[in-house]
Amino acid sequence: MTVFPEERTVIVTGAVSERGIGRATADYLAERGWNIGVIDLDDAASKDLARELAEKYGVKAHGAGANIGDEASVRAAIDEIEAELPQLVALANVAGVSSPVPYLELDSAEWDRVVNINMNGVHYATRRAAESMARNRVGRIVNISSVSAQRGGGTFSKTPYSVAKAGVIGLTRATARELGEYDITVNAISPGPIDTDIMGGTLSEERKDELVKDLVVNRVGTTRDIAAAISFLIGEDAGYISGQTLNVDGGLYMH
């Protein structure tokens, strides 16, 4: 069994948005003793959040701005975080964008934007983080896919989003296979309906009731549901789980 260092850092991408999965994850993990690297588009906001987490939870934290769809930017941000924090053990690839554009109205710019951020960005962060993890022979990577990848949409976001999130599952499996020899696990989480802005804004009670009809539980998901799943998969005891997609979706998709 791989033993974690006493002082360990997790990087969370897309962590700044107050109602997002990334923010909930950063809070949840900091509360459980992880040192937190924050990556988001806004450098100042990333650093502000890191200071807030450090003060609130007594952990070390550092923020760095990056355009997740630009490899040089992502690499520089992770370089900066690594220079400031203890050993990088885990990466949560949460950053993403929605895309409600119908397919027959879709242009190449929107396609490229969505695929670049939602899939290429996961690769860029994973590729850089894996270098450090392989050197230290310990690592946990968790990527955020979506039930829309498995069902071909049917959510607020449409085709390019579904395609990118399906690509994330393929990337998860391939990197799990290649990085396993370095004691790095790679898994994906596939959220179902979660009350975040990526669903098109705060969900009304009517919209929640409508979504629940497709589920086997009696509520839509919260960002904390996803944060808890990430916490489990990056944990020291989850080392025998790799290449998997964990559906956290209220039973929406059973496979």
PDB file of C-alpha atoms in Angstrom:
ATOM      1  CA  MET A   1       0.000   0.000   0.000  1.00  0.00           C
ATOM      2  CA  THR A   2       1.264   3.468  -0.915  1.00  0.00           C
ATOM      3  CA  VAL A   3       1.817   5.651   2.140  1.00  0.00           C
ATOM      4  CA  PHE A   4       1.188   9.373   1.844  1.00  0.00           C
ATOM      5  CA  PRO A   5       3.646  11.917   3.205  1.00  0.00           C
ATOM      6  CA  GLU A   6       2.501  13.556   6.440  1.00  0.00           C
ATOM      7  CA  GLU A   7       2.249  16.938   4.712  1.00  0.00           C
ATOM      8  CA  ARG A   8       0.402  16.604   1.425  1.00  0.00           C
ATOM      9  CA  THR A   9      -1.017  19.005  -1.137  1.00  0.00           C
ATOM     10  CA  VAL A  10      -3.965  18.730  -3.496  1.00  0.00           C
ATOM     11  CA  ILE A  11      -4.427  21.083  -6.439  1.00  0.00           C
ATOM     12  CA  VAL A  12      -8.030  21.963  -7.296  1.00  0.00           C
ATOM     13  CA  THR A  13      -8.691  23.605 -10.664  1.00  0.00           C
ATOM     14  CA  GLY A  14     -11.721  25.834 -11.140  1.00  0.00           C
ATOM     15  CA  ALA A  15     -11.963  26.467  -7.404  1.00  0.00           C
ATOM     16  CA  VAL A  16     -12.971  30.126  -7.137  1.00  0.00           C
ATOM     17  CA  SER A  17     -16.677  30.233  -8.100  1.00  0.00           C
ATOM     18  CA  GLU A  18     -18.618  30.381  -4.824  1.00  0.00           C
ATOM     19  CA  ARG A  19     -21.362  27.977  -5.941  1.00  0.00           C
ATOM     20  CA  GLY A  20     -19.124  25.590  -7.856  1.00  0.00           C
ATOM     21  CA  ILE A  21     -17.890  22.049  -7.267  1.00  0.00           C
ATOM     22  CA  GLY A  22     -14.276  23.283  -7.136  1.00  0.00           C
ATOM     23  CA  ARG A  23     -14.954  25.686  -4.271  1.00  0.00           C
ATOM     24  CA  ALA A  24     -16.857  23.043  -2.300  1.00  0.00           C
ATOM     25  CA  THR A  25     -14.006  20.600  -2.900  1.00  0.00           C
ATOM     26  CA  ALA A  26     -11.319  23.036  -1.741  1.00  0.00           C
ATOM     27  CA  ASP A  27     -13.287  23.719   1.458  1.00  0.00           C
ATOM     28  CA  TYR A  28     -14.039  20.038   2.098  1.00  0.00           C
ATOM     29  CA  LEU A  29     -10.416  18.943   1.623  1.00  0.00           C
ATOM     30  CA  ALA A  30      -8.911  21.829   3.594  1.00  0.00           C
ATOM     31  CA  GLU A  31     -11.223  20.968   6.485  1.00  0.00           C
ATOM     32  CA  ARG A  32      -9.743  17.450   6.367  1.00  0.00           C
ATOM     33  CA  GLY A  33      -6.138  18.600   6.542  1.00  0.00           C
ATOM     34  CA  TRP A  34      -5.109  18.806   2.905  1.00  0.00           C
ATOM     35  CA  ASN A  35      -2.924  21.720   1.878  1.00  0.00           C
ATOM     36  CA  ILE A  36      -4.628  23.368  -1.074  1.00  0.00           C
ATOM     37  CA  GLY A  37      -3.324  24.646  -4.389  1.00  0.00           C
ATOM     38  CA  VAL A  38      -5.975  26.804  -6.079  1.00  0.00           C
ATOM     39  CA  ILE A  39      -5.983  27.280  -9.846  1.00  0.00           C
ATOM     40  CA  ASP A  40      -8.531  29.505 -11.555  1.00  0.00           C
ATOM     41  CA  LEU A  41      -8.586  32.072 -14.339  1.00  0.00           C
ATOM     42  CA  ASP A  42      -8.270  35.060 -11.992  1.00  0.00           C
ATOM     43  CA  ASP A  43      -4.896  35.127 -10.223  1.00  0.00           C
ATOM     44  CA  ALA A  44      -5.954  37.624  -7.532  1.00  0.00           C
ATOM     45  CA  ALA A  45      -9.156  35.703  -6.771  1.00  0.00           C
ATOM     46  CA  SER A  46      -7.178  32.439  -6.593  1.00  0.00           C
ATOM     47  CA  LYS A  47      -4.754  33.967  -4.093  1.00  0.00           C
ATOM     48  CA  ASP A  48      -7.599  35.487  -2.061  1.00  0.00           C
ATOM     49  CA  LEU A  49      -9.303  32.095  -1.782  1.00  0.00           C
ATOM     50  CA  ALA A  50      -6.037  30.438  -0.760  1.00  0.00           C
ATOM     51  CA  ARG A  51      -5.578  32.991   2.036  1.00  0.00           C
ATOM     52  CA  GLU A  52      -9.156  32.421   3.160  1.00  0.00           C
ATOM     53  CA  LEU A  53      -8.691  28.624   3.259  1.00  0.00           C
ATOM     54  CA  ALA A  54      -5.418  28.926   5.184  1.00  0.00           C
ATOM     55  CA  GLU A  55      -6.969  31.221   7.774  1.00  0.00           C
ATOM     56  CA  LYS A  56     -10.172  29.211   8.161  1.00  0.00           C
ATOM     57  CA  TYR A  57      -8.712  25.705   8.324  1.00  0.00           C
ATOM     58  CA  GLY A  58      -5.115  26.224   9.469  1.00  0.00           C
ATOM     59  CA  VAL A  59      -3.624  24.552   6.399  1.00  0.00           C
ATOM     60  CA  LYS A  60      -1.119  25.850   3.871  1.00  0.00           C
ATOM     61  CA  ALA A  61      -2.643  27.162   0.648  1.00  0.00           C
ATOM     62  CA  HIS A  62      -1.498  29.008  -2.446  1.00  0.00           C
ATOM     63  CA  GLY A  63      -3.399  30.284  -5.460  1.00  0.00           C
ATOM     64  CA  ALA A  64      -2.210  30.781  -9.022  1.00  0.00           C
ATOM     65  CA  GLY A  65      -4.103  32.120 -12.004  1.00  0.00           C
ATOM     66  CA  ALA A  66      -4.145  30.107 -15.223  1.00  0.00           C
ATOM     67  CA  ASN A  67      -6.110  29.711 -18.403  1.00  0.00           C
ATOM     68  CA  ILE A  68      -6.798  25.996 -18.102  1.00  0.00           C
ATOM     69  CA  GLY A  69      -7.013  25.719 -21.884  1.00  0.00           C
ATOM     70  CA  ASP A  70      -3.428  26.939 -22.343  1.00  0.00           C
ATOM     71  CA  GLU A  71      -0.730  24.416 -21.496  1.00  0.00           C
ATOM     72  CA  ALA A  72       2.056  26.898 -20.754  1.00  0.00           C
ATOM     73  CA  SER A  73      -0.249  28.791 -18.397  1.00  0.00           C
ATOM     74  CA  VAL A  74      -1.243  25.619 -16.536  1.00  0.00           C
ATOM     75  CA  ARG A  75       2.338  24.426 -16.198  1.00  0.00           C
ATOM     76  CA  ALA A  76       3.444  27.797 -14.820  1.00  0.00           C
ATOM     77  CA  ALA A  77       0.646  27.788 -12.250  1.00  0.00           C
ATOM     78  CA  ILE A  78       1.505  24.303 -11.004  1.00  0.00           C
ATOM     79  CA  ASP A  79       5.206  25.256 -10.891  1.00  0.00           C
ATOM     80  CA  GLU A  80       4.287  28.245  -8.714  1.00  0.00           C
ATOM     81  CA  ILE A  81       2.093  26.195  -6.379  1.00  0.00           C
ATOM     82  CA  GLU A  82       4.712  23.462  -5.982  1.00  0.00           C
ATOM     83  CA  ALA A  83       7.333  26.015  -5.009  1.00  0.00           C
ATOM     84  CA  GLU A  84       5.110  27.257  -2.164  1.00  0.00           C
ATOM     85  CA  LEU A  85       3.465  24.130  -0.745  1.00  0.00           C
ATOM     86  CA  PRO A  86       4.336  20.635   0.558  1.00  0.00           C
ATOM     87  CA  GLN A  87       4.519  17.597  -1.727  1.00  0.00           C
ATOM     88  CA  LEU A  88       1.901  17.408  -4.456  1.00  0.00           C
ATOM     89  CA  VAL A  89      -0.039  14.191  -3.900  1.00  0.00           C
ATOM     90  CA  ALA A  90      -3.402  14.832  -5.558  1.00  0.00           C
ATOM     91  CA  LEU A  91      -5.050  16.731  -8.382  1.00  0.00           C
ATOM     92  CA  ALA A  92      -8.776  17.421  -8.769  1.00  0.00           C
ATOM     93  CA  ASN A  93      -9.533  18.540 -12.324  1.00  0.00           C
ATOM     94  CA  VAL A  94     -12.768  20.436 -11.754  1.00  0.00           C
ATOM     95  CA  ALA A  95     -12.511  23.468 -14.070  1.00  0.00           C
ATOM     96  CA  GLY A  96     -15.090  23.406 -16.845  1.00  0.00           C
ATOM     97  CA  VAL A  97     -17.584  25.430 -18.862  1.00  0.00           C
ATOM     98  CA  SER A  98     -21.156  24.800 -19.930  1.00  0.00           C
ATOM     99  CA  SER A  99     -22.492  25.032 -23.494  1.00  0.00           C
ATOM    100  CA  PRO A 100     -26.246  25.142 -24.135  1.00  0.00           C
ATOM    101  CA  VAL A 101     -25.923  25.852 -27.887  1.00  0.00           C
ATOM    102  CA  PRO A 102     -28.076  23.517 -30.053  1.00  0.00           C
ATOM    103  CA  TYR A 103     -26.043  21.414 -32.478  1.00  0.00           C
ATOM    104  CA  LEU A 104     -27.437  23.028 -35.661  1.00  0.00           C
ATOM    105  CA  GLU A 105     -26.500  26.451 -34.275  1.00  0.00           C
ATOM    106  CA  LEU A 106     -23.018  25.371 -33.192  1.00  0.00           C
ATOM    107  CA  ASP A 107     -19.991  27.066 -34.735  1.00  0.00           C
ATOM    108  CA  SER A 108     -16.366  25.952 -34.664  1.00  0.00           C
ATOM    109  CA  ALA A 109     -15.348  28.622 -32.139  1.00  0.00           C
ATOM    110  CA  GLU A 110     -17.800  27.316 -29.537  1.00  0.00           C
ATOM    111  CA  TRP A 111     -16.796  23.713 -30.255  1.00  0.00           C
ATOM    112  CA  ASP A 112     -13.102  24.556 -29.811  1.00  0.00           C
ATOM    113  CA  ARG A 113     -13.723  26.604 -26.639  1.00  0.00           C
ATOM    114  CA  VAL A 114     -15.672  23.854 -24.895  1.00  0.00           C
ATOM    115  CA  VAL A 115     -13.437  20.943 -25.928  1.00  0.00           C
ATOM    116  CA  ASN A 116     -10.283  22.910 -25.110  1.00  0.00           C
ATOM    117  CA  ILE A 117     -11.319  23.833 -21.574  1.00  0.00           C
ATOM    118  CA  ASN A 118     -13.252  20.697 -20.641  1.00  0.00           C
ATOM    119  CA  MET A 119     -10.920  18.075 -22.117  1.00  0.00           C
ATOM    120  CA  ASN A 120      -7.568  19.560 -23.158  1.00  0.00           C
ATOM    121  CA  GLY A 121      -7.342  21.432 -19.860  1.00  0.00           C
ATOM    122  CA  VAL A 122      -7.695  18.182 -17.938  1.00  0.00           C
ATOM    123  CA  HIS A 123      -4.837  16.737 -19.985  1.00  0.00           C
ATOM    124  CA  TYR A 124      -2.598  19.786 -19.456  1.00  0.00           C
ATOM    125  CA  ALA A 125      -3.004  19.762 -15.674  1.00  0.00           C
ATOM    126  CA  THR A 126      -2.713  15.977 -15.474  1.00  0.00           C
ATOM    127  CA  ARG A 127       0.403  15.896 -17.630  1.00  0.00           C
ATOM    128  CA  ARG A 128       2.240  18.429 -15.466  1.00  0.00           C
ATOM    129  CA  ALA A 129       1.082  17.043 -12.113  1.00  0.00           C
ATOM    130  CA  ALA A 130       1.945  13.486 -13.165  1.00  0.00           C
ATOM    131  CA  GLU A 131       5.591  14.482 -13.664  1.00  0.00           C
ATOM    132  CA  SER A 132       5.916  15.314  -9.958  1.00  0.00           C
ATOM    133  CA  MET A 133       3.805  12.391  -8.810  1.00  0.00           C
ATOM    134  CA  ALA A 134       5.840   9.916 -10.870  1.00  0.00           C
ATOM    135  CA  ARG A 135       9.066  11.297  -9.429  1.00  0.00           C
ATOM    136  CA  ASN A 136       7.709  10.829  -5.886  1.00  0.00           C
ATOM    137  CA  ARG A 137       5.958   7.558  -6.752  1.00  0.00           C
ATOM    138  CA  VAL A 138       2.629   8.565  -5.231  1.00  0.00           C
ATOM    139  CA  GLY A 139      -0.364  10.305  -6.727  1.00  0.00           C
ATOM    140  CA  ARG A 140      -4.134  10.537  -6.943  1.00  0.00           C
ATOM    141  CA  ILE A 141      -5.864  12.230  -9.877  1.00  0.00           C
ATOM    142  CA  VAL A 142      -9.623  12.745 -10.108  1.00  0.00           C
ATOM    143  CA  ASN A 143     -11.295  14.178 -13.206  1.00  0.00           C
ATOM    144  CA  ILE A 144     -14.830  15.501 -13.521  1.00  0.00           C
ATOM    145  CA  SER A 145     -16.811  13.996 -16.378  1.00  0.00           C
ATOM    146  CA  SER A 146     -20.614  14.190 -16.617  1.00  0.00           C
ATOM    147  CA  VAL A 147     -23.632  11.944 -16.969  1.00  0.00           C
ATOM    148  CA  SER A 148     -24.163  13.760 -20.281  1.00  0.00           C
ATOM    149  CA  ALA A 149     -21.099  11.896 -21.601  1.00  0.00           C
ATOM    150  CA  GLN A 150     -22.821   8.596 -20.906  1.00  0.00           C
ATOM    151  CA  ARG A 151     -26.328   9.555 -21.996  1.00  0.00           C
ATOM    152  CA  GLY A 152     -25.446  11.728 -24.991  1.00  0.00           C
ATOM    153  CA  GLY A 153     -26.572  14.946 -23.367  1.00  0.00           C
ATOM    154  CA  GLY A 154     -30.031  15.385 -21.955  1.00  0.00           C
ATOM    155  CA  THR A 155     -28.711  18.094 -19.633  1.00  0.00           C
ATOM    156  CA  PHE A 156     -28.406  21.879 -19.842  1.00  0.00           C
ATOM    157  CA  SER A 157     -25.219  21.554 -21.922  1.00  0.00           C
ATOM    158  CA  LYS A 158     -25.259  19.933 -25.322  1.00  0.00           C
ATOM    159  CA  THR A 159     -23.004  18.206 -27.872  1.00  0.00           C
ATOM    160  CA  PRO A 160     -19.481  19.659 -27.455  1.00  0.00           C
ATOM    161  CA  TYR A 161     -19.839  19.387 -23.682  1.00  0.00           C
ATOM    162  CA  SER A 162     -20.921  15.749 -23.927  1.00  0.00           C
ATOM    163  CA  VAL A 163     -18.071  14.996 -26.336  1.00  0.00           C
ATOM    164  CA  ALA A 164     -15.442  16.642 -24.123  1.00  0.00           C
ATOM    165  CA  LYS A 165     -16.722  14.901 -21.003  1.00  0.00           C
ATOM    166  CA  ALA A 166     -16.683  11.550 -22.826  1.00  0.00           C
ATOM    167  CA  GLY A 167     -13.088  12.335 -23.774  1.00  0.00           C
ATOM    168  CA  VAL A 168     -12.332  12.840 -20.087  1.00  0.00           C
ATOM    169  CA  ILE A 169     -13.436   9.255 -19.394  1.00  0.00           C
ATOM    170  CA  GLY A 170     -11.120   7.973 -22.145  1.00  0.00           C
ATOM    171  CA  LEU A 171      -8.283  10.121 -20.818  1.00  0.00           C
ATOM    172  CA  THR A 172      -8.919   8.814 -17.305  1.00  0.00           C
ATOM    173  CA  ARG A 173      -8.666   5.184 -18.401  1.00  0.00           C
ATOM    174  CA  ALA A 174      -5.606   5.672 -20.587  1.00  0.00           C
ATOM    175  CA  THR A 175      -3.652   7.649 -18.001  1.00  0.00           C
ATOM    176  CA  ALA A 176      -4.650   5.186 -15.268  1.00  0.00           C
ATOM    177  CA  ARG A 177      -3.109   2.437 -17.378  1.00  0.00           C
ATOM    178  CA  GLU A 178       0.077   4.361 -18.153  1.00  0.00           C
ATOM    179  CA  LEU A 179       0.670   5.949 -14.747  1.00  0.00           C
ATOM    180  CA  GLY A 180      -0.165   2.946 -12.577  1.00  0.00           C
ATOM    181  CA  GLU A 181       3.425   1.744 -12.523  1.00  0.00           C
ATOM    182  CA  TYR A 182       4.333   4.972 -10.702  1.00  0.00           C
ATOM    183  CA  ASP A 183       1.748   4.336  -7.951  1.00  0.00           C
ATOM    184  CA  ILE A 184      -0.581   6.973  -9.383  1.00  0.00           C
ATOM    185  CA  THR A 185      -4.307   6.292  -9.586  1.00  0.00           C
ATOM    186  CA  VAL A 186      -6.589   8.142 -11.995  1.00  0.00           C
ATOM    187  CA  ASN A 187     -10.365   8.102 -11.698  1.00  0.00           C
ATOM    188  CA  ALA A 188     -13.323  10.118 -12.929  1.00  0.00           C
ATOM    189  CA  ILE A 189     -16.496  11.278 -11.259  1.00  0.00           C
ATOM    190  CA  SER A 190     -19.615  11.614 -13.373  1.00  0.00           C
ATOM    191  CA  PRO A 191     -22.045  13.991 -11.661  1.00  0.00           C
ATOM    192  CA  GLY A 192     -25.732  13.951 -12.431  1.00  0.00           C
ATOM    193  CA  PRO A 193     -27.934  16.983 -11.744  1.00  0.00           C
ATOM    194  CA  ILE A 194     -26.060  19.193  -9.274  1.00  0.00           C
ATOM    195  CA  ASP A 195     -27.330  22.571  -8.116  1.00  0.00           C
ATOM    196  CA  THR A 196     -24.554  24.734  -9.602  1.00  0.00           C
ATOM    197  CA  ASP A 197     -24.378  27.564 -12.108  1.00  0.00           C
ATOM    198  CA  ILE A 198     -23.215  25.136 -14.821  1.00  0.00           C
ATOM    199  CA  MET A 199     -26.845  23.959 -14.867  1.00  0.00           C
ATOM    200  CA  GLY A 200     -27.825  27.399 -16.179  1.00  0.00           C
ATOM    201  CA  GLY A 201     -28.040  29.220 -12.859  1.00  0.00           C
ATOM    202  CA  THR A 202     -29.571  28.415  -9.496  1.00  0.00           C
ATOM    203  CA  LEU A 203     -32.170  25.670  -9.867  1.00  0.00           C
ATOM    204  CA  SER A 204     -35.722  26.667  -9.018  1.00  0.00           C
ATOM    205  CA  GLU A 205     -37.786  24.353  -6.815  1.00  0.00           C
ATOM    206  CA  GLU A 206     -39.895  23.503  -9.885  1.00  0.00           C
ATOM    207  CA  ARG A 207     -36.815  22.562 -11.897  1.00  0.00           C
ATOM    208  CA  LYS A 208     -35.497  20.463  -9.008  1.00  0.00           C
ATOM    209  CA  ASP A 209     -38.811  18.600  -8.763  1.00  0.00           C
ATOM    210  CA  GLU A 210     -38.691  17.939 -12.500  1.00  0.00           C
ATOM    211  CA  LEU A 211     -35.114  16.592 -12.340  1.00  0.00           C
ATOM    212  CA  VAL A 212     -35.855  14.356  -9.343  1.00  0.00           C
ATOM    213  CA  LYS A 213     -38.446  12.432 -11.383  1.00  0.00           C
ATOM    214  CA  ASP A 214     -35.561  10.766 -13.270  1.00  0.00           C
ATOM    215  CA  LEU A 215     -33.654   9.824 -10.107  1.00  0.00           C
ATOM    216  CA  VAL A 216     -33.944   7.007  -7.565  1.00  0.00           C
ATOM    217  CA  VAL A 217     -33.263   9.386  -4.673  1.00  0.00           C
ATOM    218  CA  ASN A 218     -35.512  12.228  -3.555  1.00  0.00           C
ATOM    219  CA  ARG A 219     -33.298  15.242  -4.251  1.00  0.00           C
ATOM    220  CA  VAL A 220     -30.892  16.753  -6.744  1.00  0.00           C
ATOM    221  CA  GLY A 221     -27.208  16.674  -5.901  1.00  0.00           C
ATOM    222  CA  THR A 222     -25.145  19.257  -4.068  1.00  0.00           C
ATOM    223  CA  THR A 223     -21.561  20.330  -4.598  1.00  0.00           C
ATOM    224  CA  ARG A 224     -20.743  18.668  -1.278  1.00  0.00           C
ATOM    225  CA  ASP A 225     -21.832  15.304  -2.705  1.00  0.00           C
ATOM    226  CA  ILE A 226     -19.143  15.632  -5.373  1.00  0.00           C
ATOM    227  CA  ALA A 227     -16.539  17.010  -2.956  1.00  0.00           C
ATOM    228  CA  ALA A 228     -17.034  13.987  -0.696  1.00  0.00           C
ATOM    229  CA  ALA A 229     -16.558  11.603  -3.630  1.00  0.00           C
ATOM    230  CA  ILE A 230     -13.361  13.403  -4.649  1.00  0.00           C
ATOM    231  CA  SER A 231     -12.125  13.209  -1.050  1.00  0.00           C
ATOM    232  CA  PHE A 232     -12.671   9.447  -1.046  1.00  0.00           C
ATOM    233  CA  LEU A 233     -10.917   8.844  -4.361  1.00  0.00           C
ATOM    234  CA  ILE A 234      -7.838  10.907  -3.465  1.00  0.00           C
ATOM    235  CA  GLY A 235      -7.564   9.256  -0.068  1.00  0.00           C
ATOM    236  CA  GLU A 236      -4.694   7.043   1.031  1.00  0.00           C
ATOM    237  CA  ASP A 237      -7.048   4.064   1.289  1.00  0.00           C
ATOM    238  CA  ALA A 238      -8.321   4.317  -2.305  1.00  0.00           C
ATOM    239  CA  GLY A 239      -5.140   3.005  -3.885  1.00  0.00           C
ATOM    240  CA  TYR A 240      -6.770  -0.114  -5.370  1.00  0.00           C
ATOM    241  CA  ILE A 241      -9.271   1.922  -7.388  1.00  0.00           C
ATOM    242  CA  SER A 242      -8.058   3.213 -10.744  1.00  0.00           C
ATOM    243  CA  GLY A 243      -9.421   3.789 -14.222  1.00  0.00           C
ATOM    244  CA  GLN A 244     -12.979   3.963 -12.893  1.00  0.00           C
ATOM    245  CA  THR A 245     -15.853   6.352 -13.447  1.00  0.00           C
ATOM    246  CA  LEU A 246     -17.899   6.856 -10.295  1.00  0.00           C
ATOM    247  CA  ASN A 247     -21.396   8.077 -11.027  1.00  0.00           C
ATOM    248  CA  VAL A 248     -22.594  10.485  -8.343  1.00  0.00           C
ATOM    249  CA  ASP A 249     -25.957  11.102  -9.926  1.00  0.00           C
ATOM    250  CA  GLY A 250     -28.787   9.920  -7.703  1.00  0.00           C
ATOM    251  CA  GLY A 251     -29.127   6.752  -9.765  1.00  0.00           C
ATOM    252  CA  LEU A 252     -29.837   8.607 -13.023  1.00  0.00           C
ATOM    253  CA  TYR A 253     -27.529   6.366 -15.053  1.00  0.00           C
ATOM    254  CA  MET A 254     -27.087   2.737 -14.075  1.00  0.00           C
ATOM    255  CA  HIS A 255     -24.614   0.668 -16.054  1.00  0.00           C
TER     256      HIS A 255
END
